[in-house]
Coordinates of C-alpha atoms in Angstrom, one line a residue:
M159 CA 87.8 55.2 61.3
A160 CA 85.7 58.0 62.7
Q161 CA 87.2 57.5 66.2
L162 CA 90.7 57.7 64.7
Q163 CA 89.9 60.9 63.0
T164 CA 88.5 62.3 66.3
L165 CA 91.7 61.2 68.1
S166 CA 93.8 62.8 65.4
K167 CA 92.0 66.1 65.7
A168 CA 92.2 66.1 69.5
L169 CA 96.0 65.5 69.2
D170 CA 96.3 68.4 66.7
I171 CA 94.5 70.7 69.2
L172 CA 97.0 69.7 71.9
N173 CA 99.9 70.3 69.5
L174 CA 98.4 73.7 68.6
L175 CA 98.1 74.7 72.3
G176 CA 101.6 73.5 73.1
R177 CA 103.1 75.6 70.3
S178 CA 101.1 78.7 71.3
E179 CA 102.8 81.2 73.6
D180 CA 99.4 82.4 75.0
P181 CA 96.0 80.7 75.7
L182 CA 93.7 80.5 72.7
S183 CA 90.0 81.1 72.3
V184 CA 87.5 78.5 70.9
E185 CA 87.2 80.7 67.8
E186 CA 91.0 80.8 67.3
I187 CA 91.4 77.1 67.7
A188 CA 88.5 76.4 65.3
G189 CA 90.0 78.8 62.8
R190 CA 93.5 77.4 62.9
M191 CA 92.3 73.9 62.8
E192 CA 89.7 74.6 60.0
L193 CA 87.0 73.0 62.1
P194 CA 83.4 74.0 62.9
E195 CA 83.2 75.7 66.3
S196 CA 80.6 73.1 67.4
T197 CA 83.1 70.3 66.6
T198 CA 85.9 72.2 68.3
Y199 CA 83.8 72.7 71.4
R200 CA 83.0 69.0 71.7
L201 CA 86.6 68.0 71.3
L202 CA 87.6 70.6 74.0
Q203 CA 85.0 69.3 76.4
T204 CA 86.5 65.8 76.1
L205 CA 90.0 67.0 76.6
E206 CA 89.0 69.1 79.5
A207 CA 87.3 66.2 81.2
K208 CA 90.6 64.3 81.1
D209 CA 92.6 67.3 82.4
F210 CA 94.5 67.6 79.1
I211 CA 93.4 71.2 78.7
K212 CA 92.4 73.9 81.1
R213 CA 89.6 76.4 80.3
Y214 CA 90.3 79.8 82.0
S215 CA 87.3 81.2 80.0
R216 CA 85.9 80.9 76.5
K217 CA 88.7 83.1 75.3
K218 CA 91.5 81.5 77.3
I219 CA 92.2 77.8 76.8
G220 CA 95.6 76.3 77.5
L221 CA 97.2 72.9 78.3
G222 CA 95.9 71.1 81.4
S223 CA 97.8 69.5 84.3
N224 CA 97.5 66.0 83.0
F225 CA 99.2 66.9 79.7
I226 CA 101.8 69.0 81.5
N227 CA 102.7 66.2 83.9
L228 CA 103.0 63.7 81.1
A229 CA 105.3 66.1 79.2
R230 CA 107.4 66.7 82.3
N231 CA 107.8 63.0 82.9
L232 CA 108.8 62.3 79.3
H233 CA 111.2 65.3 79.4
D234 CA 112.8 64.0 82.7
T235 CA 113.2 60.5 81.2
M236 CA 114.8 61.8 78.0
E237 CA 117.2 64.0 80.0
R238 CA 118.3 61.1 82.2
D239 CA 118.9 59.0 79.1
L240 CA 120.9 61.8 77.5
I241 CA 123.1 62.2 80.7
L242 CA 123.8 58.4 80.8
I243 CA 124.6 58.2 77.1
A244 CA 126.8 61.3 77.2
A245 CA 128.8 60.5 80.3
P246 CA 131.5 58.2 78.9
Y247 CA 132.0 60.5 75.9
M248 CA 132.3 63.6 78.1
E249 CA 135.1 61.8 80.0
Q250 CA 136.8 61.0 76.7
V251 CA 136.7 64.7 75.8
R252 CA 138.0 65.7 79.2
D253 CA 140.9 63.3 78.9
A254 CA 141.7 64.3 75.4
T255 CA 141.6 68.1 76.0
E256 CA 142.5 68.0 79.8
E257 CA 139.7 70.5 80.3
S258 CA 136.2 70.6 81.8
V259 CA 133.2 69.5 79.7
I260 CA 129.6 70.5 80.1
L261 CA 126.3 69.2 78.6
S262 CA 123.5 71.8 78.3
V263 CA 119.9 71.8 77.0
R264 CA 117.5 74.6 76.2
A265 CA 115.1 75.8 78.9
G266 CA 112.8 78.4 77.5
L267 CA 115.0 81.3 76.4
D268 CA 117.9 80.0 78.5
T269 CA 120.2 77.0 78.5
R270 CA 120.7 74.8 81.6
C271 CA 123.8 72.7 82.4
I272 CA 122.5 69.2 83.2
S273 CA 125.9 67.4 83.5
S274 CA 129.6 68.3 83.7
V275 CA 133.0 66.6 84.0
S276 CA 135.7 68.7 85.6
S277 CA 139.3 69.0 84.5
R278 CA 141.9 67.4 86.7
H279 CA 144.0 70.6 86.8
I280 CA 144.0 72.6 90.0
I281 CA 143.0 75.7 88.2
R282 CA 139.9 74.8 86.2
F283 CA 136.5 75.8 85.2
V284 CA 133.8 74.3 87.4
A285 CA 130.2 74.3 86.1
E286 CA 127.6 74.1 88.9
A287 CA 124.6 71.8 88.3
N288 CA 121.6 73.6 86.7
R289 CA 123.7 76.7 85.8
I290 CA 121.6 78.9 83.6
L291 CA 122.8 81.0 80.7
H292 CA 120.7 83.1 78.3
L293 CA 120.4 81.6 74.8
D294 CA 122.8 84.1 73.2
V295 CA 125.5 84.0 75.9
G296 CA 128.4 81.5 75.7
A297 CA 129.3 78.8 73.2
S298 CA 127.1 76.2 75.0
S299 CA 124.1 78.4 74.4
R300 CA 124.8 79.9 71.0
V301 CA 125.3 76.5 69.2
I302 CA 121.8 75.6 70.5
L303 CA 120.2 78.9 69.4
A304 CA 121.8 78.7 66.0
H305 CA 119.9 75.5 65.3
E306 CA 116.6 76.4 66.9
D307 CA 113.5 77.2 64.9
E308 CA 112.8 80.7 63.6
R309 CA 110.3 81.5 66.3
V310 CA 112.9 81.1 69.1
I311 CA 115.6 83.0 67.2
E312 CA 113.2 85.8 66.5
R313 CA 112.4 86.2 70.2
I314 CA 116.1 86.6 70.9
R315 CA 116.6 89.0 68.0
M316 CA 113.8 91.2 69.4
E317 CA 115.6 91.5 72.7
K318 CA 118.4 93.3 70.9
K319 CA 118.1 97.1 71.2
T320 CA 119.6 98.1 67.8
E321 CA 119.3 96.8 64.3
A322 CA 123.1 96.5 64.2
A323 CA 123.0 94.1 67.1
R324 CA 120.3 92.0 65.4
I325 CA 122.3 91.9 62.2
Q326 CA 125.4 90.8 64.2
L327 CA 123.4 88.1 65.8
D328 CA 122.1 86.8 62.5
Q329 CA 125.7 86.8 61.1
D330 CA 127.0 84.9 64.2
L331 CA 124.3 82.3 64.0
K332 CA 124.8 81.7 60.3
R333 CA 128.6 81.3 60.9
I334 CA 127.9 78.8 63.7
R335 CA 125.6 76.7 61.5
E336 CA 128.1 76.7 58.7
N337 CA 131.1 75.8 60.9
G338 CA 129.3 73.4 63.2
Y339 CA 130.7 74.9 66.3
D340 CA 131.1 78.2 68.3
I341 CA 134.0 79.6 70.3
T342 CA 133.5 82.4 72.8
E343 CA 136.2 84.2 74.8
S344 CA 135.4 85.8 78.2
Q345 CA 131.7 86.2 77.1
H346 CA 130.2 85.2 80.5
D347 CA 133.2 84.4 82.8
I348 CA 136.2 86.7 82.5
G349 CA 139.3 84.7 81.4
S350 CA 137.4 81.7 80.2
I351 CA 137.2 80.0 76.8
G352 CA 134.1 78.1 75.6
I353 CA 134.2 75.8 72.6
G354 CA 130.8 74.3 71.9
V355 CA 129.2 71.9 69.3
P356 CA 125.6 70.9 68.8
V357 CA 124.1 67.5 69.6
F358 CA 121.2 66.4 67.4
N359 CA 118.4 63.9 67.9
T360 CA 117.4 61.1 65.5
Y361 CA 115.4 63.6 63.4
G362 CA 118.2 66.0 63.0
K363 CA 116.7 68.5 65.5
I364 CA 118.9 70.3 68.0
Y365 CA 118.9 68.4 71.3
A366 CA 121.8 69.7 73.4
S367 CA 125.2 71.2 73.3
L368 CA 128.6 69.7 74.3
T369 CA 131.2 72.3 75.4
V370 CA 134.8 72.5 76.5
V371 CA 135.3 75.3 79.0
A372 CA 138.8 76.3 80.2
P373 CA 141.0 79.2 81.4
D374 CA 142.3 81.2 78.5
T375 CA 145.8 81.0 80.0
R376 CA 145.9 77.3 79.1
V377 CA 143.8 76.9 75.9
K378 CA 145.3 79.1 73.3
R379 CA 144.0 79.6 69.8
D380 CA 146.3 77.1 68.3
R381 CA 144.4 74.4 70.3
Y382 CA 141.0 75.4 69.1
P383 CA 140.9 73.0 66.1
E384 CA 142.0 70.1 68.2
C385 CA 139.2 70.8 70.7
V386 CA 136.6 71.2 68.0
A387 CA 137.5 67.9 66.4
V388 CA 137.3 66.0 69.7
L389 CA 134.0 67.6 70.5
K390 CA 132.4 66.9 67.1
E391 CA 133.4 63.2 67.3
A392 CA 131.9 62.9 70.8
A393 CA 128.7 64.7 69.8
G394 CA 128.4 62.3 66.8
H395 CA 128.7 59.3 69.0
I396 CA 126.1 60.7 71.5
S397 CA 123.6 61.4 68.6
S398 CA 124.1 57.8 67.3
Q399 CA 123.5 56.3 70.7
L400 CA 120.4 58.4 71.2
A401 CA 119.1 57.0 67.9
K402 CA 119.7 53.5 69.0
T403 CA 117.9 54.1 72.3
E404 CA 114.9 55.6 70.5
T405 CA 114.8 52.6 68.1
E406 CA 115.0 50.1 70.9
E407 CA 112.2 51.8 72.8
S408 CA 109.9 52.0 69.8

């Protein structure tokens, strides 16, 4: 039992360091964990020996290379699974709307396009692999931001230069959460329409976004409801398949 408690405390420390934006001191870790500094120090020594944490100094302790590598490998595996699961549904959306479809995930305060299916029209929107957009730019990003935790949203809010801009962002994100989608017009690419919906994981947390992108000369406002319905259905199927995959692996 004592060994399990020690393991649990060590995992809690890793979780704390992973959530912190800056390295923490021994005193800060002990205080937040409500542990004696001597106990905290022994746990940190064990984690450091296994390269799960890195000690820059007594006042600067962060995650180590072993933990980061494990996290990166897990992230890459999950991303590959997501792309494979989403592929047939993205093609269905492309065929139903006749427009390009992109799949995006959050990368820090940006989103990254990890997969796309291009429209068959000669004039079409083409999303290059790994295309980066800021979290508050474009429907593919904003539907992710709207469902992120308050810490992420607050960092984007603080980038706004005026209180009016922050209020507008809050109103936009609330509307996106209530509607379950976002539509942007020429927000990043002039003459383009983006219609995006969120994709959730098994636990109801935001996982990705699925977005139709098209020239505004072809997708008029009377087609928005049709695109939203097709996207929501596809996103629901992707979320269900993700849940099945996670159940099978567990």
